[in-house]
Coordinates of C-alpha atoms in Angstrom, one line a residue:
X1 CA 103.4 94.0 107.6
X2 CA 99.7 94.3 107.1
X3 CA 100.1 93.2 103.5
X4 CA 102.1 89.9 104.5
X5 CA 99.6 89.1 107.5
X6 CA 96.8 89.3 104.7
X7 CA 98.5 87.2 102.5
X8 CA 99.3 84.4 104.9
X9 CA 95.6 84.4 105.8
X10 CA 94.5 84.3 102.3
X11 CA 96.9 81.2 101.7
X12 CA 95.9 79.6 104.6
X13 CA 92.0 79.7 104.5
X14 CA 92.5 78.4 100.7
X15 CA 94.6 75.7 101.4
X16 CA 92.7 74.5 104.1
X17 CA 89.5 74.3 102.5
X18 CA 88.0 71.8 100.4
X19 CA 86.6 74.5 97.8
X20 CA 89.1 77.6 96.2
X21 CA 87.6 81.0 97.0
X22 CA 89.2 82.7 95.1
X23 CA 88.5 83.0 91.1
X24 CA 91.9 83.6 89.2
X25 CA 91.6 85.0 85.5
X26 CA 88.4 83.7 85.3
X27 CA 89.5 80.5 86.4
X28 CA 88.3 78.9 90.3
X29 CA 91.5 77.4 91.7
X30 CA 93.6 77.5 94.8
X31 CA 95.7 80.7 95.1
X32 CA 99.5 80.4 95.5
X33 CA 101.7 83.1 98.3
X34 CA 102.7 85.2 95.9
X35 CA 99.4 85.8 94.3
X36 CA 97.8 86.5 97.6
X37 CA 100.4 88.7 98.5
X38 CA 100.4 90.7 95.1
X39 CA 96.3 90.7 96.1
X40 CA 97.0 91.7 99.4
X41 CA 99.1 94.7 98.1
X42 CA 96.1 96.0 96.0
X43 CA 93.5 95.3 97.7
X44 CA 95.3 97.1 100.8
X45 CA 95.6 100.3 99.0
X46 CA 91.8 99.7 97.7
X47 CA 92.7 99.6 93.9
X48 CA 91.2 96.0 93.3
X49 CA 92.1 95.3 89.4
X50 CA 89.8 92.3 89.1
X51 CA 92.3 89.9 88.1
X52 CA 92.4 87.7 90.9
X53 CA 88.3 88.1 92.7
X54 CA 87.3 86.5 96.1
X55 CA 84.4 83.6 95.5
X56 CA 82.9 82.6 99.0
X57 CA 81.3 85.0 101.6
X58 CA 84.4 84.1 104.3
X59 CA 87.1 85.7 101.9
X60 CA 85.1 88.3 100.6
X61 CA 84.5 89.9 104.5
X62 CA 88.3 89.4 104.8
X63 CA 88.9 91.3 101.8
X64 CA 86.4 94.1 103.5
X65 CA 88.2 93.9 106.9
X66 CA 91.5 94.1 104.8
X67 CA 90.1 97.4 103.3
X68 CA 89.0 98.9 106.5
X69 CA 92.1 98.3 108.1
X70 CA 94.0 100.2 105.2
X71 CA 92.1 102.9 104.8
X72 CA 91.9 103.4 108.8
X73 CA 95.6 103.0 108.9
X74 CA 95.7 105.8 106.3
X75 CA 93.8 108.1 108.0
X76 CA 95.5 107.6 110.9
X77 CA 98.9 108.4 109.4
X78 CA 97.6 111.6 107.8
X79 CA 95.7 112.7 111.3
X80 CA 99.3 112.1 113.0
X81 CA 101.0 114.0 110.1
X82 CA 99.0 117.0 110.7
X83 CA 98.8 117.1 114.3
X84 CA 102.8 116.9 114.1
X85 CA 102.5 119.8 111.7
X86 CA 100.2 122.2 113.6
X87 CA 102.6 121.3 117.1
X88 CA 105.7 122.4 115.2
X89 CA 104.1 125.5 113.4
X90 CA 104.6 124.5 110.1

């Protein structure tokens, strides 16, 4: 869901705007859903291939806050995991 949330905001804040912020193979343009969404899907999990690179400030703290997010849901998951392990024993 988190991927798809970042992706609409990534498609919205660049169609909005005046200016692209985002710099696709090389090339500054305006990014389309599906690239933000296959961004969203690695820059979630923090992998970032360089491909597809935020321009302006605004999009580059959302990229950040997109990280965080990931990595704290993450951590989250794997602190539930093992407190659901030690309760059961395991």
């Amino acid at each position: 869901l988190l991927v798809i949330v970042f992706a609409c905001l990534y498609t919205i804040i660049d169609q909005f705007s005046k200016q692209p912020h985002f710099s696709i193979g090389g090339e500054l343009r305006d990014i389309t859903f599906a690239e933000a969404l296959y961004v969203s899907v690695v820059t979630l999990s923090t992998v970032g291939y360089g491909d597809i690179v935020a321009h302006t400030l605004a999009v580059r703290m959302l990229v950040a806050f997109e990280i965080f997010v990931g990595v704290f849901c993450f951590c989250s998951a794997c602190r539930r995991s093992w407190l659901l392990r030690t309760r059961t024993g395991h």
